[in-house]
């Protein structure tokens, strides 16, 4: 009985994928598969995820590109390791359950503070150097709640994707603007804004984890008195070459060893 209870969700997910790959218009199955996958991230007692995120921002007269490299390890007893590198700097936040260290790579300085029981998850971070760390910390929550953004979605046929040089059999859960739940976002007064979004969550069919996310956001803004609207496009691609849910992480993962010449400071300098 216990074995059947464990295998049931796995068999259900496999059968749903097999059936809905052939009938990609089945909206309810698309959301069900996505929710089965994202629930694994919410339920994991420990995890290790590595990701790269590339953002391309384009307008009629400009084009910009940026990249962040993220890593997250989480274990019971309030142990965590968040690491991020991006255009504005690189930083690490690490806790062994009793002490939390925040290290800025470029400045080679770090802080050391006791974990606060009422705020055990992450110290207050204000510097732009920690933008990558903030993104790393948000990975688990964002992956666990992907389905909550959607009223509907469509399953795409199976496709083989190269993820960091390794071929993965994947299915895609695709959505457009019409599939998104309405958000209560207050627009700037007198500045009409039209946003169109579409995206695809690519799921490794064998491991039932997300290995690639593609999003495209088109924004058109009409400012008061303007003779024409301005438009911009953001393309965001996030790849997950490493996804380990419920791994046995070694204690060394949560040990902070300051690099040579690193300086301990009480607080980081206030940014101007």
CSV table of C-alpha atoms in Angstrom, one decimal:
chain,number,residue,atom,x,y,z
A,1,UNK,CA,0.0,0.0,0.0
A,2,UNK,CA,2.8,2.4,0.9
A,3,UNK,CA,4.7,1.6,-2.3
A,4,UNK,CA,1.5,2.3,-4.3
A,5,UNK,CA,1.0,5.6,-2.6
A,6,UNK,CA,4.6,6.7,-3.5
A,7,UNK,CA,4.4,5.5,-7.1
A,8,UNK,CA,0.9,6.9,-7.9
A,9,UNK,CA,2.0,10.5,-8.5
A,10,UNK,CA,4.9,9.4,-10.6
A,11,UNK,CA,2.8,7.1,-12.7
A,12,UNK,CA,0.1,9.7,-13.1
A,13,UNK,CA,2.6,12.3,-14.2
A,14,UNK,CA,4.1,9.9,-16.7
A,15,UNK,CA,0.7,8.9,-18.1
A,16,UNK,CA,-0.4,12.5,-18.3
A,17,UNK,CA,2.7,13.5,-20.3
A,18,UNK,CA,2.3,10.5,-22.6
A,19,UNK,CA,-1.3,11.4,-23.3
A,20,UNK,CA,-1.1,15.1,-23.5
A,21,UNK,CA,2.0,15.2,-25.7
A,22,UNK,CA,-0.2,13.8,-28.4
A,23,UNK,CA,-3.0,16.3,-27.6
A,24,UNK,CA,-1.3,19.5,-26.8
A,25,UNK,CA,-4.5,21.5,-26.5
A,26,UNK,CA,-5.5,19.9,-23.2
A,27,UNK,CA,-5.2,22.9,-21.0
A,28,UNK,CA,-6.2,21.3,-17.6
A,29,UNK,CA,-3.5,18.6,-18.1
A,30,UNK,CA,-0.9,21.2,-18.9
A,31,UNK,CA,-1.5,23.0,-15.6
A,32,UNK,CA,-1.7,19.7,-13.7
A,33,UNK,CA,1.7,18.6,-15.0
A,34,UNK,CA,3.2,22.0,-14.2
A,35,UNK,CA,1.8,21.9,-10.7
A,36,UNK,CA,3.1,18.3,-10.1
A,37,UNK,CA,6.5,19.5,-11.0
A,38,UNK,CA,6.5,22.8,-9.0
A,39,UNK,CA,5.2,21.0,-5.9
A,40,UNK,CA,8.4,19.0,-5.8
A,41,UNK,CA,10.4,22.2,-5.3
A,42,UNK,CA,8.0,23.3,-2.5
A,43,UNK,CA,8.2,19.9,-0.7
A,44,UNK,CA,12.0,19.4,-1.0
A,45,UNK,CA,13.7,19.2,2.4
A,46,UNK,CA,17.0,20.0,0.8
A,47,UNK,CA,18.1,21.1,-2.6
A,48,UNK,CA,20.9,22.3,-4.8
A,49,UNK,CA,20.2,24.3,-7.9
A,50,UNK,CA,22.6,26.1,-10.3
A,51,UNK,CA,21.3,28.5,-13.0
A,52,UNK,CA,22.3,31.1,-15.5
A,53,UNK,CA,19.9,33.9,-16.5
A,54,UNK,CA,20.4,36.0,-19.6
A,55,UNK,CA,18.3,39.2,-20.2
A,56,UNK,CA,18.1,41.1,-23.4
A,57,UNK,CA,16.4,44.5,-23.4
A,58,UNK,CA,15.6,46.1,-26.7
A,59,UNK,CA,14.0,49.3,-27.9
A,60,UNK,CA,13.9,50.9,-31.3
A,61,UNK,CA,17.2,52.7,-30.7
A,62,UNK,CA,19.0,50.5,-28.2
A,63,UNK,CA,19.9,47.0,-27.1
A,64,UNK,CA,21.3,45.8,-23.9
A,65,UNK,CA,22.3,42.4,-22.5
A,66,UNK,CA,23.2,41.1,-19.1
A,67,UNK,CA,23.8,37.7,-17.4
A,68,UNK,CA,23.7,36.4,-13.9
A,69,UNK,CA,25.1,33.1,-12.6
A,70,UNK,CA,23.3,31.7,-9.6
A,71,UNK,CA,23.7,28.9,-7.1
A,72,UNK,CA,21.6,27.8,-4.2
A,73,UNK,CA,21.9,25.1,-1.6
A,74,UNK,CA,19.4,24.6,1.2
A,75,UNK,CA,19.3,22.0,4.0
A,76,UNK,CA,17.4,21.5,7.3
A,77,UNK,CA,18.3,23.3,10.5
A,78,UNK,CA,18.5,26.7,8.8
A,79,UNK,CA,21.5,26.0,6.7
A,80,UNK,CA,21.7,27.7,3.3
A,81,UNK,CA,24.1,29.0,0.7
A,82,UNK,CA,23.1,31.6,-1.8
A,83,UNK,CA,25.6,32.8,-4.4
A,84,UNK,CA,25.2,35.2,-7.3
A,85,UNK,CA,27.4,36.9,-9.9
A,86,UNK,CA,26.0,39.7,-12.1
A,87,UNK,CA,26.9,43.0,-13.8
A,88,UNK,CA,26.8,44.9,-10.5
A,89,UNK,CA,29.0,42.5,-8.5
A,90,UNK,CA,29.3,39.1,-6.9
A,91,UNK,CA,28.3,38.0,-3.4
A,92,UNK,CA,27.8,35.0,-1.2
A,93,UNK,CA,25.4,34.6,1.8
A,94,UNK,CA,26.0,31.4,3.8
A,95,UNK,CA,24.6,30.1,7.1
A,96,UNK,CA,25.6,27.0,9.1
A,97,UNK,CA,22.4,27.4,11.2
A,98,UNK,CA,24.1,29.5,13.9
A,99,UNK,CA,26.1,32.1,12.0
A,100,UNK,CA,25.4,33.9,8.7
A,101,UNK,CA,28.2,35.3,6.6
A,102,UNK,CA,27.8,37.8,3.8
A,103,UNK,CA,30.8,38.0,1.5
A,104,UNK,CA,31.5,40.5,-1.4
A,105,UNK,CA,33.9,39.0,-3.8
A,106,UNK,CA,35.0,42.2,-5.6
A,107,UNK,CA,35.8,44.0,-2.4
A,108,UNK,CA,37.0,40.9,-0.5
A,109,UNK,CA,35.2,41.9,2.6
A,110,UNK,CA,32.6,40.0,4.7
A,111,UNK,CA,30.3,40.4,7.7
A,112,UNK,CA,29.7,37.7,10.3
A,113,UNK,CA,26.5,37.8,12.4
A,114,UNK,CA,24.4,35.4,14.5
A,115,UNK,CA,21.3,34.0,12.8
A,116,UNK,CA,18.3,35.8,14.1
A,117,UNK,CA,15.6,33.4,15.2
A,118,UNK,CA,12.8,35.6,14.0
A,119,UNK,CA,14.6,36.3,10.7
A,120,UNK,CA,16.5,33.0,10.0
A,121,UNK,CA,16.3,33.0,6.2
A,122,UNK,CA,18.5,35.9,5.0
A,123,UNK,CA,20.0,39.0,6.5
A,124,UNK,CA,18.9,42.4,5.3
A,125,UNK,CA,20.9,43.2,2.1
A,126,UNK,CA,20.9,46.7,0.6
A,127,UNK,CA,23.9,46.8,-1.7
A,128,UNK,CA,23.7,46.3,-5.5
A,129,UNK,CA,26.6,43.8,-5.1
A,130,UNK,CA,24.0,41.4,-3.7
A,131,UNK,CA,21.5,41.6,-6.6
A,132,UNK,CA,22.6,38.1,-7.7
A,133,UNK,CA,22.2,36.7,-4.2
A,134,UNK,CA,18.7,38.1,-4.0
A,135,UNK,CA,17.9,36.4,-7.3
A,136,UNK,CA,19.4,33.2,-6.1
A,137,UNK,CA,17.4,33.2,-2.9
A,138,UNK,CA,14.2,33.8,-5.0
A,139,UNK,CA,14.8,30.8,-7.2
A,140,UNK,CA,13.1,28.2,-5.1
A,141,UNK,CA,10.0,30.3,-4.3
A,142,UNK,CA,9.6,31.3,-8.0
A,143,UNK,CA,9.9,27.8,-9.2
A,144,UNK,CA,7.5,26.5,-6.6
A,145,UNK,CA,4.8,29.0,-7.5
A,146,UNK,CA,5.0,29.1,-11.3
A,147,UNK,CA,1.6,27.6,-11.8
A,148,UNK,CA,0.0,30.2,-9.6
A,149,UNK,CA,0.5,32.8,-12.3
A,150,UNK,CA,-1.6,30.9,-14.8
A,151,UNK,CA,-5.3,30.3,-15.5
A,152,UNK,CA,-4.5,28.1,-18.4
A,153,UNK,CA,-1.5,26.8,-20.5
A,154,UNK,CA,-0.8,24.4,-23.4
A,155,UNK,CA,1.5,21.4,-23.5
A,156,UNK,CA,4.0,21.4,-26.4
A,157,UNK,CA,5.2,18.2,-28.1
A,158,UNK,CA,8.3,16.5,-26.8
A,159,UNK,CA,11.6,18.2,-27.8
A,160,UNK,CA,15.2,17.4,-27.2
A,161,UNK,CA,17.1,20.3,-25.7
A,162,UNK,CA,20.8,20.7,-25.0
A,163,UNK,CA,21.2,21.8,-21.4
A,164,UNK,CA,24.8,22.8,-20.7
A,165,UNK,CA,26.0,20.3,-23.3
A,166,UNK,CA,23.7,17.4,-22.2
A,167,UNK,CA,20.7,16.4,-24.2
A,168,UNK,CA,17.4,16.3,-22.3
A,169,UNK,CA,14.1,14.9,-23.4
A,170,UNK,CA,11.7,17.8,-22.6
A,171,UNK,CA,8.1,18.8,-22.8
A,172,UNK,CA,7.1,22.5,-22.8
A,173,UNK,CA,4.3,24.2,-20.9
A,174,UNK,CA,3.5,27.3,-22.9
A,175,UNK,CA,1.5,30.4,-22.0
A,176,UNK,CA,0.5,33.7,-23.5
A,177,UNK,CA,-0.9,36.9,-22.1
A,178,UNK,CA,-4.5,35.5,-22.2
A,179,UNK,CA,-3.4,32.6,-19.9
A,180,UNK,CA,-2.1,34.9,-17.2
A,181,UNK,CA,-4.1,35.7,-14.1
A,182,UNK,CA,-4.9,39.4,-13.8
A,183,UNK,CA,-2.5,41.2,-11.4
A,184,UNK,CA,-3.5,44.2,-9.4
A,185,UNK,CA,-0.7,46.4,-10.6
A,186,UNK,CA,-1.1,50.2,-10.3
A,187,UNK,CA,0.1,52.0,-13.3
A,188,UNK,CA,1.6,55.5,-13.1
A,189,UNK,CA,-1.1,58.0,-13.3
A,190,UNK,CA,-1.8,59.2,-16.8
A,191,UNK,CA,0.7,56.8,-18.4
A,192,UNK,CA,-1.1,54.1,-20.2
A,193,UNK,CA,0.9,50.9,-20.5
A,194,UNK,CA,0.2,47.8,-22.5
A,195,UNK,CA,2.1,44.6,-21.6
A,196,UNK,CA,2.1,41.4,-23.6
A,197,UNK,CA,3.9,38.3,-22.3
A,198,UNK,CA,4.5,34.8,-23.4
A,199,UNK,CA,6.7,32.1,-22.1
A,200,UNK,CA,7.6,28.4,-22.0
A,201,UNK,CA,8.6,26.2,-19.1
A,202,UNK,CA,10.7,23.3,-20.3
A,203,UNK,CA,10.5,20.2,-18.1
A,204,UNK,CA,12.9,17.3,-18.2
A,205,UNK,CA,10.6,14.4,-19.0
A,206,UNK,CA,12.8,11.8,-17.2
A,207,UNK,CA,13.5,13.7,-13.9
A,208,UNK,CA,10.4,15.9,-13.9
A,209,UNK,CA,12.3,19.1,-13.1
A,210,UNK,CA,12.4,22.4,-14.9
A,211,UNK,CA,15.6,22.9,-17.0
A,212,UNK,CA,14.8,26.0,-19.0
A,213,UNK,CA,12.5,29.0,-18.8
A,214,UNK,CA,11.9,31.3,-21.7
A,215,UNK,CA,9.9,34.6,-21.3
A,216,UNK,CA,9.3,37.4,-23.7
A,217,UNK,CA,7.7,40.6,-22.5
A,218,UNK,CA,6.6,43.4,-24.9
A,219,UNK,CA,5.7,46.8,-23.3
A,220,UNK,CA,4.2,49.8,-25.0
A,221,UNK,CA,4.0,53.1,-23.1
A,222,UNK,CA,2.1,56.2,-24.1
A,223,UNK,CA,3.2,59.3,-22.1
A,224,UNK,CA,1.1,62.4,-21.7
A,225,UNK,CA,1.6,64.8,-24.6
A,226,UNK,CA,3.7,62.3,-26.6
A,227,UNK,CA,3.0,62.2,-30.3
A,228,UNK,CA,3.9,58.5,-30.4
A,229,UNK,CA,4.2,55.5,-28.1
A,230,UNK,CA,7.5,53.9,-27.1
A,231,UNK,CA,7.9,50.2,-27.0
A,232,UNK,CA,10.5,47.8,-25.5
A,233,UNK,CA,11.0,44.1,-25.4
A,234,UNK,CA,12.6,41.9,-22.8
A,235,UNK,CA,13.7,38.4,-23.5
A,236,UNK,CA,14.7,36.4,-20.4
A,237,UNK,CA,16.2,32.9,-20.7
A,238,UNK,CA,17.0,30.9,-17.5
A,239,UNK,CA,18.8,27.6,-17.8
A,240,UNK,CA,19.2,25.1,-14.9
A,241,UNK,CA,22.1,22.8,-15.7
A,242,UNK,CA,22.0,21.4,-12.1
A,243,UNK,CA,18.8,20.5,-10.3
A,244,UNK,CA,19.0,18.3,-7.2
A,245,UNK,CA,16.0,17.9,-5.0
A,246,UNK,CA,16.4,16.2,-1.6
A,247,UNK,CA,20.1,15.6,-2.0
A,248,UNK,CA,22.4,14.7,0.9
A,249,UNK,CA,24.5,17.8,1.1
A,250,UNK,CA,27.9,17.5,2.9
A,251,UNK,CA,28.4,19.8,5.9
A,252,UNK,CA,31.3,21.4,4.1
A,253,UNK,CA,28.7,23.1,1.8
A,254,UNK,CA,27.8,25.4,4.7
A,255,UNK,CA,31.3,26.1,6.0
A,256,UNK,CA,32.6,29.6,5.3
A,257,UNK,CA,36.3,29.8,4.6
A,258,UNK,CA,37.4,33.4,4.0
A,259,UNK,CA,39.8,33.9,1.1
A,260,UNK,CA,43.3,35.2,1.8
A,261,UNK,CA,43.4,38.9,2.8
A,262,UNK,CA,39.6,39.0,3.2
A,263,UNK,CA,38.6,41.6,5.8
A,264,UNK,CA,35.9,41.2,8.4
A,265,UNK,CA,33.8,44.4,8.8
A,266,UNK,CA,30.9,45.2,11.1
A,267,UNK,CA,28.8,46.6,8.3
A,268,UNK,CA,29.3,47.2,4.6
A,269,UNK,CA,29.9,50.8,3.6
A,270,UNK,CA,26.8,52.7,2.9
A,271,UNK,CA,26.2,53.3,-0.8
A,272,UNK,CA,26.0,56.8,-2.0
